[in-house]
């Protein structure tokens, strides 16, 4: 199967402003549904940076890396910032809507198990992943957010849904120079009040994804997906 051709075809069909890569298990079984991981990168990065983090799961999951539609330095962004916690709202709001549409349209294009959908994100991607979880609600099984936060305006202004069935794994760098440790704690406290389950881990790192974080991410998603399947 020519993945590049498949991806380009689906982009046109779904009329998404995003380019994205789709990695299907090499031995797809007819009639079988697979859990899916959507990867959202940080500002200045690209979609393959996220897909590479979960490459160990490529035979059990469908992996979809979504590239921001705006250029930023050597990479891409989903929206631009005026200042910390103050994105250009028109760009932020449109990114939420377009990502929501792409995620929901993907179910019609690929053999996705709709009860085992995961979002992973770093920095800007973490912000969007957690925001999308609040908007899409329990249709998302799990979120892994690395070094990000939930904007206050999302909590206060967006139409939120229940996340009582959604699991969160929040990762925070102890030495993060962009999002200080209190940001991670605020995420944890908010999600404890609203989410089905929350795991919060602080790592001895800065604003990066370390090998330890990558390994923990893979283990957490693999375990959660197996438990979700058994629980059906």
PDB file of C-alpha atoms in Angstrom:
ATOM      1  CA  UNK A   1       0.000   0.000   0.000  1.00  0.00           C
ATOM      2  CA  UNK A   2       1.344   3.436  -0.960  1.00  0.00           C
ATOM      3  CA  UNK A   3       0.909   5.371   2.283  1.00  0.00           C
ATOM      4  CA  UNK A   4       1.872   8.700   0.708  1.00  0.00           C
ATOM      5  CA  UNK A   5      -0.788   8.319  -1.962  1.00  0.00           C
ATOM      6  CA  UNK A   6      -3.318   7.228   0.659  1.00  0.00           C
ATOM      7  CA  UNK A   7      -2.587  10.240   2.837  1.00  0.00           C
ATOM      8  CA  UNK A   8      -2.838  12.727  -0.018  1.00  0.00           C
ATOM      9  CA  UNK A   9      -6.110  11.194  -1.169  1.00  0.00           C
ATOM     10  CA  UNK A  10      -7.680  11.384   2.266  1.00  0.00           C
ATOM     11  CA  UNK A  11      -6.585  14.975   2.778  1.00  0.00           C
ATOM     12  CA  UNK A  12      -8.512  15.958  -0.337  1.00  0.00           C
ATOM     13  CA  UNK A  13     -11.544  13.878   0.633  1.00  0.00           C
ATOM     14  CA  UNK A  14     -11.760  15.329   4.123  1.00  0.00           C
ATOM     15  CA  UNK A  15     -10.842  18.849   2.918  1.00  0.00           C
ATOM     16  CA  UNK A  16      -8.597  19.364   5.915  1.00  0.00           C
ATOM     17  CA  UNK A  17      -6.142  22.282   6.014  1.00  0.00           C
ATOM     18  CA  UNK A  18      -3.623  19.902   7.595  1.00  0.00           C
ATOM     19  CA  UNK A  19      -1.150  17.570   6.040  1.00  0.00           C
ATOM     20  CA  UNK A  20      -0.908  14.383   8.035  1.00  0.00           C
ATOM     21  CA  UNK A  21       0.777  11.004   7.955  1.00  0.00           C
ATOM     22  CA  UNK A  22      -1.031   7.722   8.492  1.00  0.00           C
ATOM     23  CA  UNK A  23       0.877   4.636   9.623  1.00  0.00           C
ATOM     24  CA  UNK A  24      -1.170   1.453   9.418  1.00  0.00           C
ATOM     25  CA  UNK A  25      -0.155  -1.918  10.913  1.00  0.00           C
ATOM     26  CA  UNK A  26       1.738  -3.873   8.266  1.00  0.00           C
ATOM     27  CA  UNK A  27      -0.594  -6.865   8.502  1.00  0.00           C
ATOM     28  CA  UNK A  28      -4.065  -5.365   8.600  1.00  0.00           C
ATOM     29  CA  UNK A  29      -6.743  -7.955   9.323  1.00  0.00           C
ATOM     30  CA  UNK A  30      -9.977  -7.617   7.381  1.00  0.00           C
ATOM     31  CA  UNK A  31     -12.854  -6.602   9.589  1.00  0.00           C
ATOM     32  CA  UNK A  32     -10.638  -5.818  12.585  1.00  0.00           C
ATOM     33  CA  UNK A  33     -10.764  -2.432  14.300  1.00  0.00           C
ATOM     34  CA  UNK A  34      -7.555  -0.919  15.688  1.00  0.00           C
ATOM     35  CA  UNK A  35      -6.924   1.621  18.431  1.00  0.00           C
ATOM     36  CA  UNK A  36      -5.621   4.928  17.106  1.00  0.00           C
ATOM     37  CA  UNK A  37      -3.130   7.527  18.322  1.00  0.00           C
ATOM     38  CA  UNK A  38      -3.324  11.089  17.008  1.00  0.00           C
ATOM     39  CA  UNK A  39      -0.069  13.000  17.509  1.00  0.00           C
ATOM     40  CA  UNK A  40       0.071  16.802  17.854  1.00  0.00           C
ATOM     41  CA  UNK A  41       3.517  18.370  17.812  1.00  0.00           C
ATOM     42  CA  UNK A  42       4.955  21.411  19.542  1.00  0.00           C
ATOM     43  CA  UNK A  43       5.539  24.754  17.843  1.00  0.00           C
ATOM     44  CA  UNK A  44       8.538  24.533  15.537  1.00  0.00           C
ATOM     45  CA  UNK A  45       8.290  20.741  15.180  1.00  0.00           C
ATOM     46  CA  UNK A  46       6.437  18.423  12.801  1.00  0.00           C
ATOM     47  CA  UNK A  47       4.119  15.431  12.849  1.00  0.00           C
ATOM     48  CA  UNK A  48       6.812  12.775  12.567  1.00  0.00           C
ATOM     49  CA  UNK A  49       8.388  14.006  15.813  1.00  0.00           C
ATOM     50  CA  UNK A  50       5.254  12.764  17.547  1.00  0.00           C
ATOM     51  CA  UNK A  51       4.762   9.574  15.551  1.00  0.00           C
ATOM     52  CA  UNK A  52       8.353   8.550  16.309  1.00  0.00           C
ATOM     53  CA  UNK A  53       7.553   8.568  20.032  1.00  0.00           C
ATOM     54  CA  UNK A  54       5.028   5.738  19.601  1.00  0.00           C
ATOM     55  CA  UNK A  55       6.759   3.825  16.834  1.00  0.00           C
ATOM     56  CA  UNK A  56       6.953   0.770  19.099  1.00  0.00           C
ATOM     57  CA  UNK A  57       3.149   0.545  18.871  1.00  0.00           C
ATOM     58  CA  UNK A  58       2.940   0.665  15.067  1.00  0.00           C
ATOM     59  CA  UNK A  59       1.794  -2.971  14.701  1.00  0.00           C
ATOM     60  CA  UNK A  60      -1.019  -2.685  17.250  1.00  0.00           C
ATOM     61  CA  UNK A  61      -2.229   0.873  16.613  1.00  0.00           C
ATOM     62  CA  UNK A  62      -3.057   3.175  13.728  1.00  0.00           C
ATOM     63  CA  UNK A  63      -0.748   6.177  14.094  1.00  0.00           C
ATOM     64  CA  UNK A  64      -1.818   9.543  12.682  1.00  0.00           C
ATOM     65  CA  UNK A  65       0.563  12.485  12.927  1.00  0.00           C
ATOM     66  CA  UNK A  66      -1.016  15.863  12.165  1.00  0.00           C
ATOM     67  CA  UNK A  67       1.166  18.709  10.912  1.00  0.00           C
ATOM     68  CA  UNK A  68       0.325  22.282  11.850  1.00  0.00           C
ATOM     69  CA  UNK A  69      -0.737  24.370   8.845  1.00  0.00           C
ATOM     70  CA  UNK A  70       1.397  27.399   9.801  1.00  0.00           C
ATOM     71  CA  UNK A  71       5.151  27.693   9.388  1.00  0.00           C
ATOM     72  CA  UNK A  72       7.330  28.464  12.393  1.00  0.00           C
ATOM     73  CA  UNK A  73      11.143  28.544  12.215  1.00  0.00           C
ATOM     74  CA  UNK A  74      12.225  25.137  10.884  1.00  0.00           C
ATOM     75  CA  UNK A  75       8.889  23.498  11.593  1.00  0.00           C
ATOM     76  CA  UNK A  76       5.185  24.174  11.942  1.00  0.00           C
ATOM     77  CA  UNK A  77       2.510  25.485  14.296  1.00  0.00           C
ATOM     78  CA  UNK A  78      -1.241  25.141  14.679  1.00  0.00           C
ATOM     79  CA  UNK A  79      -1.601  28.734  15.902  1.00  0.00           C
ATOM     80  CA  UNK A  80       0.560  31.705  16.870  1.00  0.00           C
ATOM     81  CA  UNK A  81       0.899  33.396  20.247  1.00  0.00           C
ATOM     82  CA  UNK A  82       0.572  37.017  21.259  1.00  0.00           C
ATOM     83  CA  UNK A  83       2.031  36.163  24.670  1.00  0.00           C
ATOM     84  CA  UNK A  84       2.032  33.289  27.169  1.00  0.00           C
ATOM     85  CA  UNK A  85      -1.497  31.997  27.614  1.00  0.00           C
ATOM     86  CA  UNK A  86      -2.721  34.455  24.993  1.00  0.00           C
ATOM     87  CA  UNK A  87      -2.912  32.821  21.567  1.00  0.00           C
ATOM     88  CA  UNK A  88      -4.338  34.527  18.517  1.00  0.00           C
ATOM     89  CA  UNK A  89      -7.878  33.414  19.255  1.00  0.00           C
ATOM     90  CA  UNK A  90      -9.082  33.194  15.681  1.00  0.00           C
ATOM     91  CA  UNK A  91      -6.208  30.831  14.873  1.00  0.00           C
ATOM     92  CA  UNK A  92      -6.627  28.847  18.088  1.00  0.00           C
ATOM     93  CA  UNK A  93     -10.371  28.458  17.662  1.00  0.00           C
ATOM     94  CA  UNK A  94     -10.049  27.423  14.026  1.00  0.00           C
ATOM     95  CA  UNK A  95      -7.337  24.895  14.908  1.00  0.00           C
ATOM     96  CA  UNK A  96      -9.637  23.302  17.495  1.00  0.00           C
ATOM     97  CA  UNK A  97     -12.488  23.099  15.002  1.00  0.00           C
ATOM     98  CA  UNK A  98     -10.318  21.774  12.155  1.00  0.00           C
ATOM     99  CA  UNK A  99      -8.603  19.187  14.361  1.00  0.00           C
ATOM    100  CA  UNK A 100     -11.975  18.061  15.704  1.00  0.00           C
ATOM    101  CA  UNK A 101     -13.259  17.629  12.139  1.00  0.00           C
ATOM    102  CA  UNK A 102     -10.175  15.699  11.035  1.00  0.00           C
ATOM    103  CA  UNK A 103     -10.309  13.372  14.033  1.00  0.00           C
ATOM    104  CA  UNK A 104     -14.007  12.650  13.589  1.00  0.00           C
ATOM    105  CA  UNK A 105     -13.687  12.194   9.817  1.00  0.00           C
ATOM    106  CA  UNK A 106     -10.861   9.689  10.228  1.00  0.00           C
ATOM    107  CA  UNK A 107     -13.266   7.110  11.663  1.00  0.00           C
ATOM    108  CA  UNK A 108     -14.903   6.872   8.250  1.00  0.00           C
ATOM    109  CA  UNK A 109     -11.614   6.444   6.416  1.00  0.00           C
ATOM    110  CA  UNK A 110      -9.686   3.907   8.510  1.00  0.00           C
ATOM    111  CA  UNK A 111     -10.535   0.781  10.559  1.00  0.00           C
ATOM    112  CA  UNK A 112     -10.491   2.638  13.880  1.00  0.00           C
ATOM    113  CA  UNK A 113     -11.867   1.269  17.126  1.00  0.00           C
ATOM    114  CA  UNK A 114     -13.894   4.279  18.212  1.00  0.00           C
ATOM    115  CA  UNK A 115     -13.744   3.227  21.856  1.00  0.00           C
ATOM    116  CA  UNK A 116      -9.937   3.343  21.902  1.00  0.00           C
ATOM    117  CA  UNK A 117      -8.892   6.726  20.591  1.00  0.00           C
ATOM    118  CA  UNK A 118      -5.864   8.503  22.038  1.00  0.00           C
ATOM    119  CA  UNK A 119      -4.344  11.941  21.649  1.00  0.00           C
ATOM    120  CA  UNK A 120      -0.716  12.684  22.477  1.00  0.00           C
ATOM    121  CA  UNK A 121       0.831  16.127  22.392  1.00  0.00           C
ATOM    122  CA  UNK A 122       3.907  18.077  23.367  1.00  0.00           C
ATOM    123  CA  UNK A 123       3.822  21.780  24.336  1.00  0.00           C
ATOM    124  CA  UNK A 124       1.384  23.415  21.869  1.00  0.00           C
ATOM    125  CA  UNK A 125       0.243  19.911  20.973  1.00  0.00           C
ATOM    126  CA  UNK A 126      -0.368  19.164  24.664  1.00  0.00           C
ATOM    127  CA  UNK A 127      -2.454  22.337  24.988  1.00  0.00           C
ATOM    128  CA  UNK A 128      -4.564  21.315  22.004  1.00  0.00           C
ATOM    129  CA  UNK A 129      -4.838  17.664  23.102  1.00  0.00           C
ATOM    130  CA  UNK A 130      -6.216  18.567  26.526  1.00  0.00           C
ATOM    131  CA  UNK A 131      -8.503  21.220  25.062  1.00  0.00           C
ATOM    132  CA  UNK A 132      -9.842  18.760  22.491  1.00  0.00           C
ATOM    133  CA  UNK A 133     -10.459  16.220  25.244  1.00  0.00           C
ATOM    134  CA  UNK A 134     -12.696  18.698  27.045  1.00  0.00           C
ATOM    135  CA  UNK A 135     -14.570  19.463  23.831  1.00  0.00           C
ATOM    136  CA  UNK A 136     -14.868  15.905  22.480  1.00  0.00           C
ATOM    137  CA  UNK A 137     -15.472  14.431  25.922  1.00  0.00           C
ATOM    138  CA  UNK A 138     -15.684  10.721  26.615  1.00  0.00           C
ATOM    139  CA  UNK A 139     -15.373   9.842  22.930  1.00  0.00           C
ATOM    140  CA  UNK A 140     -11.621  10.119  23.587  1.00  0.00           C
ATOM    141  CA  UNK A 141     -10.266   7.206  25.641  1.00  0.00           C
ATOM    142  CA  UNK A 142      -6.973   8.734  26.711  1.00  0.00           C
ATOM    143  CA  UNK A 143      -4.701  11.764  26.562  1.00  0.00           C
ATOM    144  CA  UNK A 144      -0.950  12.033  27.062  1.00  0.00           C
ATOM    145  CA  UNK A 145      -0.012  15.684  27.557  1.00  0.00           C
ATOM    146  CA  UNK A 146       3.690  16.530  27.747  1.00  0.00           C
ATOM    147  CA  UNK A 147       4.616  19.990  29.049  1.00  0.00           C
ATOM    148  CA  UNK A 148       1.448  21.940  28.350  1.00  0.00           C
ATOM    149  CA  UNK A 149      -1.602  23.461  30.017  1.00  0.00           C
ATOM    150  CA  UNK A 150      -5.352  23.977  29.603  1.00  0.00           C
ATOM    151  CA  UNK A 151      -6.121  27.619  28.721  1.00  0.00           C
ATOM    152  CA  UNK A 152      -8.533  29.297  31.109  1.00  0.00           C
ATOM    153  CA  UNK A 153     -10.668  30.563  28.225  1.00  0.00           C
ATOM    154  CA  UNK A 154     -11.199  26.963  27.084  1.00  0.00           C
ATOM    155  CA  UNK A 155     -12.560  26.046  30.528  1.00  0.00           C
ATOM    156  CA  UNK A 156     -14.725  29.164  30.693  1.00  0.00           C
ATOM    157  CA  UNK A 157     -15.926  29.775  27.130  1.00  0.00           C
ATOM    158  CA  UNK A 158     -15.951  26.511  25.177  1.00  0.00           C
ATOM    159  CA  UNK A 159     -18.839  24.001  25.188  1.00  0.00           C
ATOM    160  CA  UNK A 160     -17.344  21.270  27.360  1.00  0.00           C
ATOM    161  CA  UNK A 161     -18.396  17.637  27.619  1.00  0.00           C
ATOM    162  CA  UNK A 162     -17.964  15.050  30.348  1.00  0.00           C
ATOM    163  CA  UNK A 163     -14.520  13.442  30.619  1.00  0.00           C
ATOM    164  CA  UNK A 164     -15.540  10.989  33.333  1.00  0.00           C
ATOM    165  CA  UNK A 165     -14.543   8.095  31.068  1.00  0.00           C
ATOM    166  CA  UNK A 166     -11.330   9.680  29.774  1.00  0.00           C
ATOM    167  CA  UNK A 167      -7.910   8.847  31.227  1.00  0.00           C
ATOM    168  CA  UNK A 168      -5.117  11.414  31.342  1.00  0.00           C
ATOM    169  CA  UNK A 169      -1.365  11.060  31.688  1.00  0.00           C
ATOM    170  CA  UNK A 170       0.129  14.497  32.393  1.00  0.00           C
ATOM    171  CA  UNK A 171       3.905  14.779  32.106  1.00  0.00           C
ATOM    172  CA  UNK A 172       5.778  17.799  33.421  1.00  0.00           C
ATOM    173  CA  UNK A 173       9.460  18.753  33.258  1.00  0.00           C
ATOM    174  CA  UNK A 174      10.713  19.881  36.661  1.00  0.00           C
ATOM    175  CA  UNK A 175      13.088  22.350  34.999  1.00  0.00           C
ATOM    176  CA  UNK A 176      10.754  23.445  32.202  1.00  0.00           C
ATOM    177  CA  UNK A 177      11.731  27.031  31.411  1.00  0.00           C
ATOM    178  CA  UNK A 178       8.510  27.721  29.479  1.00  0.00           C
ATOM    179  CA  UNK A 179       5.835  26.082  31.612  1.00  0.00           C
ATOM    180  CA  UNK A 180       6.907  26.103  35.283  1.00  0.00           C
ATOM    181  CA  UNK A 181       6.041  23.269  37.637  1.00  0.00           C
ATOM    182  CA  UNK A 182       2.952  25.042  38.962  1.00  0.00           C
ATOM    183  CA  UNK A 183       1.384  24.702  35.503  1.00  0.00           C
ATOM    184  CA  UNK A 184       1.525  20.933  35.705  1.00  0.00           C
ATOM    185  CA  UNK A 185       0.071  20.985  39.193  1.00  0.00           C
ATOM    186  CA  UNK A 186      -2.806  23.179  38.028  1.00  0.00           C
ATOM    187  CA  UNK A 187      -3.510  20.711  35.206  1.00  0.00           C
ATOM    188  CA  UNK A 188      -3.494  17.844  37.672  1.00  0.00           C
ATOM    189  CA  UNK A 189      -5.796  19.552  40.155  1.00  0.00           C
ATOM    190  CA  UNK A 190      -8.305  20.520  37.467  1.00  0.00           C
ATOM    191  CA  UNK A 191      -8.339  17.078  35.874  1.00  0.00           C
ATOM    192  CA  UNK A 192      -8.641  15.341  39.232  1.00  0.00           C
ATOM    193  CA  UNK A 193     -11.965  17.100  39.641  1.00  0.00           C
ATOM    194  CA  UNK A 194     -13.292  16.246  36.185  1.00  0.00           C
ATOM    195  CA  UNK A 195     -11.535  13.281  34.537  1.00  0.00           C
ATOM    196  CA  UNK A 196     -12.070   9.552  34.911  1.00  0.00           C
ATOM    197  CA  UNK A 197      -8.459   9.006  35.970  1.00  0.00           C
ATOM    198  CA  UNK A 198      -5.296  11.097  36.059  1.00  0.00           C
ATOM    199  CA  UNK A 199      -1.655  10.131  36.283  1.00  0.00           C
ATOM    200  CA  UNK A 200       0.741  12.999  36.931  1.00  0.00           C
ATOM    201  CA  UNK A 201       4.506  12.530  36.708  1.00  0.00           C
ATOM    202  CA  UNK A 202       7.283  15.082  37.142  1.00  0.00           C
ATOM    203  CA  UNK A 203      10.525  14.408  35.278  1.00  0.00           C
ATOM    204  CA  UNK A 204      13.997  15.874  35.994  1.00  0.00           C
ATOM    205  CA  UNK A 205      14.060  17.646  32.632  1.00  0.00           C
ATOM    206  CA  UNK A 206      13.306  20.912  30.859  1.00  0.00           C
ATOM    207  CA  UNK A 207      10.975  21.652  27.963  1.00  0.00           C
ATOM    208  CA  UNK A 208      11.804  18.460  26.079  1.00  0.00           C
ATOM    209  CA  UNK A 209      10.579  14.901  25.652  1.00  0.00           C
ATOM    210  CA  UNK A 210      13.097  12.537  27.224  1.00  0.00           C
ATOM    211  CA  UNK A 211      13.632   8.848  26.580  1.00  0.00           C
ATOM    212  CA  UNK A 212      12.066   8.101  29.971  1.00  0.00           C
ATOM    213  CA  UNK A 213       8.958  10.072  29.026  1.00  0.00           C
ATOM    214  CA  UNK A 214       8.756   8.268  25.701  1.00  0.00           C
ATOM    215  CA  UNK A 215       8.989   4.853  27.381  1.00  0.00           C
ATOM    216  CA  UNK A 216       6.376   5.786  29.987  1.00  0.00           C
ATOM    217  CA  UNK A 217       4.061   7.110  27.258  1.00  0.00           C
ATOM    218  CA  UNK A 218       4.244   3.864  25.267  1.00  0.00           C
ATOM    219  CA  UNK A 219       3.725   1.683  28.347  1.00  0.00           C
ATOM    220  CA  UNK A 220       0.766   3.725  29.580  1.00  0.00           C
ATOM    221  CA  UNK A 221      -1.099   3.744  26.266  1.00  0.00           C
ATOM    222  CA  UNK A 222      -0.434   0.066  25.571  1.00  0.00           C
ATOM    223  CA  UNK A 223      -1.716  -0.918  29.025  1.00  0.00           C
ATOM    224  CA  UNK A 224      -4.759   1.350  28.845  1.00  0.00           C
ATOM    225  CA  UNK A 225      -5.725   0.103  25.385  1.00  0.00           C
ATOM    226  CA  UNK A 226      -5.511  -3.542  26.474  1.00  0.00           C
ATOM    227  CA  UNK A 227      -7.627  -2.855  29.564  1.00  0.00           C
ATOM    228  CA  UNK A 228     -10.180  -0.998  27.442  1.00  0.00           C
ATOM    229  CA  UNK A 229     -10.461  -3.959  25.064  1.00  0.00           C
ATOM    230  CA  UNK A 230     -10.862  -6.450  27.891  1.00  0.00           C
ATOM    231  CA  UNK A 231     -13.509  -4.245  29.454  1.00  0.00           C
ATOM    232  CA  UNK A 232     -15.739  -4.299  26.361  1.00  0.00           C
TER     233      UNK A 232
END
